[in-house]
Short mmCIF file of C-alpha atoms in Angstrom, two decimals:
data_model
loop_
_atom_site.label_atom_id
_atom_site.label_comp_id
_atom_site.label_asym_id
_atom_site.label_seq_id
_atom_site.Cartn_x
_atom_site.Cartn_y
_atom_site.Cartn_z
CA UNK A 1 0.00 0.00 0.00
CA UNK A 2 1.18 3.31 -1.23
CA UNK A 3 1.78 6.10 1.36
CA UNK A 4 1.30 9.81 0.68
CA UNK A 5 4.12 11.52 2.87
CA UNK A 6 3.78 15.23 4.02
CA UNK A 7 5.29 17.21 6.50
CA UNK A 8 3.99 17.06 9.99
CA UNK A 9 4.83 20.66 10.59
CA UNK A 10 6.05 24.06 9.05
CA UNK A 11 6.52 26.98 9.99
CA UNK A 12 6.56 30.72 8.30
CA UNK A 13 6.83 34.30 9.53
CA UNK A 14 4.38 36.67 8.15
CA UNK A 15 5.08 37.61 4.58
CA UNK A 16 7.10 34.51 3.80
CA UNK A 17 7.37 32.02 1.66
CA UNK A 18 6.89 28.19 2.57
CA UNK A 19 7.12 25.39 0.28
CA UNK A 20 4.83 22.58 1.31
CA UNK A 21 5.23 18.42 -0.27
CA UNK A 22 3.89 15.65 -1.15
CA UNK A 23 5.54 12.63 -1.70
CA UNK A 24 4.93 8.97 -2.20
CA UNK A 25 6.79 6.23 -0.14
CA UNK A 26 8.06 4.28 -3.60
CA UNK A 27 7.75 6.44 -6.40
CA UNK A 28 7.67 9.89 -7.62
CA UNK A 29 3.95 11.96 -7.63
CA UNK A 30 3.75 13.41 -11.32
CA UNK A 31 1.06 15.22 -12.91
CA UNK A 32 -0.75 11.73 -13.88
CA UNK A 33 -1.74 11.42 -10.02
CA UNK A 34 -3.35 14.52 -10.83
CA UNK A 35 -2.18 16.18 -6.88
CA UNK A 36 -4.20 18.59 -5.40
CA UNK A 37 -4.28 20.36 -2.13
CA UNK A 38 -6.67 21.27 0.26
CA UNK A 39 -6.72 24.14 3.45
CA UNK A 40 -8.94 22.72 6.56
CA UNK A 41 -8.75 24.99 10.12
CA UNK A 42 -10.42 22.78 13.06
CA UNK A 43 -14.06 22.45 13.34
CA UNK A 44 -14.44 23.51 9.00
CA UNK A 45 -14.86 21.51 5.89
CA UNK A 46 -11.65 21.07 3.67
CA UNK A 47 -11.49 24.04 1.39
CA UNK A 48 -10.26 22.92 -2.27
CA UNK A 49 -7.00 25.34 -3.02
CA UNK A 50 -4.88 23.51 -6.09
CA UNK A 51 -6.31 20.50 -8.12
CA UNK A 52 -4.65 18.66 -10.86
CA UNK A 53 -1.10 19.68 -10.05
CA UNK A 54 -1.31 23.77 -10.62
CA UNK A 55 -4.76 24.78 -11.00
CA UNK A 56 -6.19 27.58 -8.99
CA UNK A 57 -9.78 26.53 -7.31
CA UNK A 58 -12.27 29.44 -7.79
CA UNK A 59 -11.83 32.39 -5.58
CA UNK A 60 -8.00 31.20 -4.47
CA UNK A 61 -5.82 34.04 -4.20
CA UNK A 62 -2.70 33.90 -6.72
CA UNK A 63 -0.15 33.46 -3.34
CA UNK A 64 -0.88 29.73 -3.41
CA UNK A 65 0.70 27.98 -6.33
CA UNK A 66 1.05 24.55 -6.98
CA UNK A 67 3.88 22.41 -8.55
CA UNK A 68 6.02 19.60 -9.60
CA UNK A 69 9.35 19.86 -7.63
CA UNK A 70 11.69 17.04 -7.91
CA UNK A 71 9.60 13.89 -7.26
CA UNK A 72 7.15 15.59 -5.36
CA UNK A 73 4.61 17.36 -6.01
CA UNK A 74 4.34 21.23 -3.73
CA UNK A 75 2.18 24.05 -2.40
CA UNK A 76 4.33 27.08 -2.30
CA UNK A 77 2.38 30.04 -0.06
CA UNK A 78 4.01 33.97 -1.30
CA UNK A 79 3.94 36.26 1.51
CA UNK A 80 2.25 34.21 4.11
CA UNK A 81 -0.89 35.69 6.14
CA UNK A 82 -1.98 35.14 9.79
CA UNK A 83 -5.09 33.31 8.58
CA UNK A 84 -3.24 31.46 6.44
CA UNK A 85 -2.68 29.14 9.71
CA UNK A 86 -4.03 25.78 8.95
CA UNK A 87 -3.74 22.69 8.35
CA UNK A 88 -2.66 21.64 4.18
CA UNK A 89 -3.53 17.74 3.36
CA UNK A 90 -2.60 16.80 -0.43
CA UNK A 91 -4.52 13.33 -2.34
CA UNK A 92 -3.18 11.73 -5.05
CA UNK A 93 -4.98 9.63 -8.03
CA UNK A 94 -3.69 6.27 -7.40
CA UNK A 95 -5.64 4.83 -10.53
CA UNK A 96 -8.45 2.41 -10.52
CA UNK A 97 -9.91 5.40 -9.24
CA UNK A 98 -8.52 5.29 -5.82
CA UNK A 99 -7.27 8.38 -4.53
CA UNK A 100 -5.02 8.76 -1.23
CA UNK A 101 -4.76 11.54 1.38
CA UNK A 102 -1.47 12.37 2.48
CA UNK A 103 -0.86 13.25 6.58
CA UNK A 104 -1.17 16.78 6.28
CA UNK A 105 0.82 19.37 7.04
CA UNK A 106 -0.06 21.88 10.02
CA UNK A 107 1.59 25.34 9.27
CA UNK A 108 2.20 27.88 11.65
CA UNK A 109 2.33 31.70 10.78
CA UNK A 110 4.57 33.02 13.42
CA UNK B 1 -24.51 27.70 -5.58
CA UNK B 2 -23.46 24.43 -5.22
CA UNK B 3 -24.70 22.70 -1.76
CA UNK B 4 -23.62 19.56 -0.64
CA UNK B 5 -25.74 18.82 3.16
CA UNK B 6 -24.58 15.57 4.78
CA UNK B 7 -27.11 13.84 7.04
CA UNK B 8 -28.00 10.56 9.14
CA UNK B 9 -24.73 10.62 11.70
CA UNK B 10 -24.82 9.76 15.07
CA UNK B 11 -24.27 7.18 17.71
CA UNK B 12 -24.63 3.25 16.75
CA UNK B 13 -23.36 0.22 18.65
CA UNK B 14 -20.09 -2.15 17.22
CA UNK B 15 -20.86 -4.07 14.81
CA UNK B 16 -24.26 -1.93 13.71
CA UNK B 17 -25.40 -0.18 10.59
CA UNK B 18 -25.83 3.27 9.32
CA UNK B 19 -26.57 5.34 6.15
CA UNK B 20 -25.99 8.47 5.51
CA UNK B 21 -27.23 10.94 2.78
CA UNK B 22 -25.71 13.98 1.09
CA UNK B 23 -27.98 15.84 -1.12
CA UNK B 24 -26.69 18.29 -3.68
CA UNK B 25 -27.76 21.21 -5.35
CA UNK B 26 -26.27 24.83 -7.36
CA UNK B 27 -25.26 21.68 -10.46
CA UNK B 28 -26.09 18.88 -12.41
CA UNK B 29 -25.61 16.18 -10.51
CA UNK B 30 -25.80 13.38 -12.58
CA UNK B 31 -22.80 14.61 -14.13
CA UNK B 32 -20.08 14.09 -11.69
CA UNK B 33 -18.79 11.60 -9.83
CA UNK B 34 -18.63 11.86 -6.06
CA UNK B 35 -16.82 11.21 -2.86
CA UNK B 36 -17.13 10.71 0.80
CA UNK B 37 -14.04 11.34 2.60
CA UNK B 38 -13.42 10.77 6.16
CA UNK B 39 -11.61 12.08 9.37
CA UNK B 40 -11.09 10.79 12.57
CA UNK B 41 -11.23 12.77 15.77
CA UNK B 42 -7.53 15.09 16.05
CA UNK B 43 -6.98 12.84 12.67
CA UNK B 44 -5.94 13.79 9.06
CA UNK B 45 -7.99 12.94 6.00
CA UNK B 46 -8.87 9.56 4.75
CA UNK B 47 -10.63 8.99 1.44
CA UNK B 48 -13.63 6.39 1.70
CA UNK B 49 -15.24 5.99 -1.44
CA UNK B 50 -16.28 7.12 -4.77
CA UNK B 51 -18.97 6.58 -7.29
CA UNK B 52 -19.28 7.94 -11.15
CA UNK B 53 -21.61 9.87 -12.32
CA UNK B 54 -24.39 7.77 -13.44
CA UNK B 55 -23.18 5.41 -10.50
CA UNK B 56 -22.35 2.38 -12.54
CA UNK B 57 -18.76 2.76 -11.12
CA UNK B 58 -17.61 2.61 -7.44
CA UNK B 59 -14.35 2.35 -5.58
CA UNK B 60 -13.52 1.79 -2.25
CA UNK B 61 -10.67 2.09 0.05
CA UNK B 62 -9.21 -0.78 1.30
CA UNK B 63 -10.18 0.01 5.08
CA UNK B 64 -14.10 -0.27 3.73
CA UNK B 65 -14.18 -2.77 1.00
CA UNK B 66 -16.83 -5.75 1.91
CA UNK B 67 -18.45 -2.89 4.78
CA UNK B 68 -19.78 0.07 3.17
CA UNK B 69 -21.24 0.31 0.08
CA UNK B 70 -21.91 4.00 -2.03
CA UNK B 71 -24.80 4.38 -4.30
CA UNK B 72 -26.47 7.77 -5.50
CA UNK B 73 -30.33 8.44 -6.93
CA UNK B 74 -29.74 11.09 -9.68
CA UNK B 75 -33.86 11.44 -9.65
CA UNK B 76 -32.83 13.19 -6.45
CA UNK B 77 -29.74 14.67 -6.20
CA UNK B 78 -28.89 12.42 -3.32
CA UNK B 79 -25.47 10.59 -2.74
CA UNK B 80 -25.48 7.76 0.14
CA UNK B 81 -23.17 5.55 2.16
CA UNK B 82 -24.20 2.62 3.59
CA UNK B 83 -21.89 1.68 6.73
CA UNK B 84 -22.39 -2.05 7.89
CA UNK B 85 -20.27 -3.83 10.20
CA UNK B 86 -19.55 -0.72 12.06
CA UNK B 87 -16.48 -0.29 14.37
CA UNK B 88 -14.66 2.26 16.30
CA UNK B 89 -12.14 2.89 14.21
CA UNK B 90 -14.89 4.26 11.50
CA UNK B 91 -15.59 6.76 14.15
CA UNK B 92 -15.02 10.25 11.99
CA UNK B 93 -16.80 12.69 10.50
CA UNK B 94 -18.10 12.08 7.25
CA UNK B 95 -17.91 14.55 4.59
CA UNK B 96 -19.24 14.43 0.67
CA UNK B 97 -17.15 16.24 -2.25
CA UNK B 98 -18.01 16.63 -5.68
CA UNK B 99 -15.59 15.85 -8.03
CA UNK B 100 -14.01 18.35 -10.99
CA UNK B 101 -14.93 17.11 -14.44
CA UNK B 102 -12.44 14.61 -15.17
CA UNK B 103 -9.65 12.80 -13.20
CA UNK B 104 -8.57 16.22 -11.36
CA UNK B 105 -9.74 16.20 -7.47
CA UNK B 106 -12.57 17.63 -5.68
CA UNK B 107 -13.53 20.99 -5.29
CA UNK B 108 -16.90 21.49 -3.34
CA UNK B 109 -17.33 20.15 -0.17
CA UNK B 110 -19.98 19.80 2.63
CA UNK B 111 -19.99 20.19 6.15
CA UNK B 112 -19.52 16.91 7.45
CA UNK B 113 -21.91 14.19 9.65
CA UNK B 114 -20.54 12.96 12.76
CA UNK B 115 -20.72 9.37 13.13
CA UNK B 116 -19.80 7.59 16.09
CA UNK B 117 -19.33 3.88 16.66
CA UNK B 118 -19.52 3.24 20.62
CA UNK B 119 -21.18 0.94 23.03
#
């Protein structure tokens, strides 16, 4: 069984930039797992930021980007914002239409 | 708008069943597949299930497979999950997501139904 890795924890001071991943335990994420990336702060629904490796949801500011970087796919946050203090999970297509949730990543604006 | 409203959570015994409902509005339902993802209490995600849109197609995470069982009625916009075989380690809240068009993610949400498996 194929694991989605993610950092546990980040951290960023106001205005920064932070570079979150997503990796897989044997193999390298590409755009055919189709990554995306989604912002959840405790007690909300996940909010849908990247999908399909670099594409904006509606109504996403243009400080979140998405990426291939390496053999892992990445959320990069530009000039990081107090509320941007949540937690980041990424899934991955695995085919057969399985899809698989990384551990998420809680960032810290500090 | 879209609207995705989760219901039927709440408290069943080991080994008990439960279904739960999502009904969707704000698109054409019929046209996408759906989801229900997971999460455990002070947990991280865990995707559940899928279905496609005219629900001939359904997958399953390993965790489920044999237990829970997805189905939609496009007549009514509804998506459920049926949850037999119940056990504390499916204690989470539920949530539904609609797919994108193609193989590309989810991007509407609802706002989750508690279910929790306890004797």
């Amino acid at each position: 069984q194929t694991v989605v890795t993610q950092e546990p924890s980040f951290s960023v001071s106001p205005g920064g930039t932070v570079t979150l991943t997503c990796g897989l335990s044997s193999g390298s994420v590409s755009t055919s797992h189709y990554p995306s990336w989604y912002q959840q702060t405790p007690g909300q629904a996940p909010r849908t930021l990247i999908y399909s490796t670099n594409t904006r949801s509606s109504g996403v500011p243009d400080r979140f980007s998405g990426s291939i970087l390496g053999n892992k796919a990445a959320l990069t946050i530009t000039g990081a914002q107090a509320d941007d203090e949540s937690d980041y999970y990424c899934v991955v297509y695995m085919d057969s239409g399985i899809w698989v949730f990384g551990g998420g990543t809680k960032l810290t604006v500090l | 708008e879209v609207q995705l409203l989760e219901s039927g959570g709440g408290l069943v015994q080991p080994g008990g069943s439960l279904r739960l409902s999502c009904a969707a509005s704000g698109f054409t339902f019929s046209s996408y597949a759906m989801t229900w993802v997971r999460q455990a209490p002070g947990k991280g995600l865990e995707w559940v299930s899928a279905t496609s849109g005219n629900g001939g197609s359904r997958w399953y995470a390993d965790t489920v497979k044999g237990r829970f069982t997805i189905s939609r009625d496009n007549s009514k916009n509804t998506l459920f999950l049926q949850m037999n075989s119940l056990r504390a380690e499916d204690t989470a809240v539920y949530y539904c997501a609609k797919h994108l068009t193609g193989t590309k993610g989810f991007d509407y949400w609802g706002q989750g139904a508690l279910v929790t498996v306890s004797s």
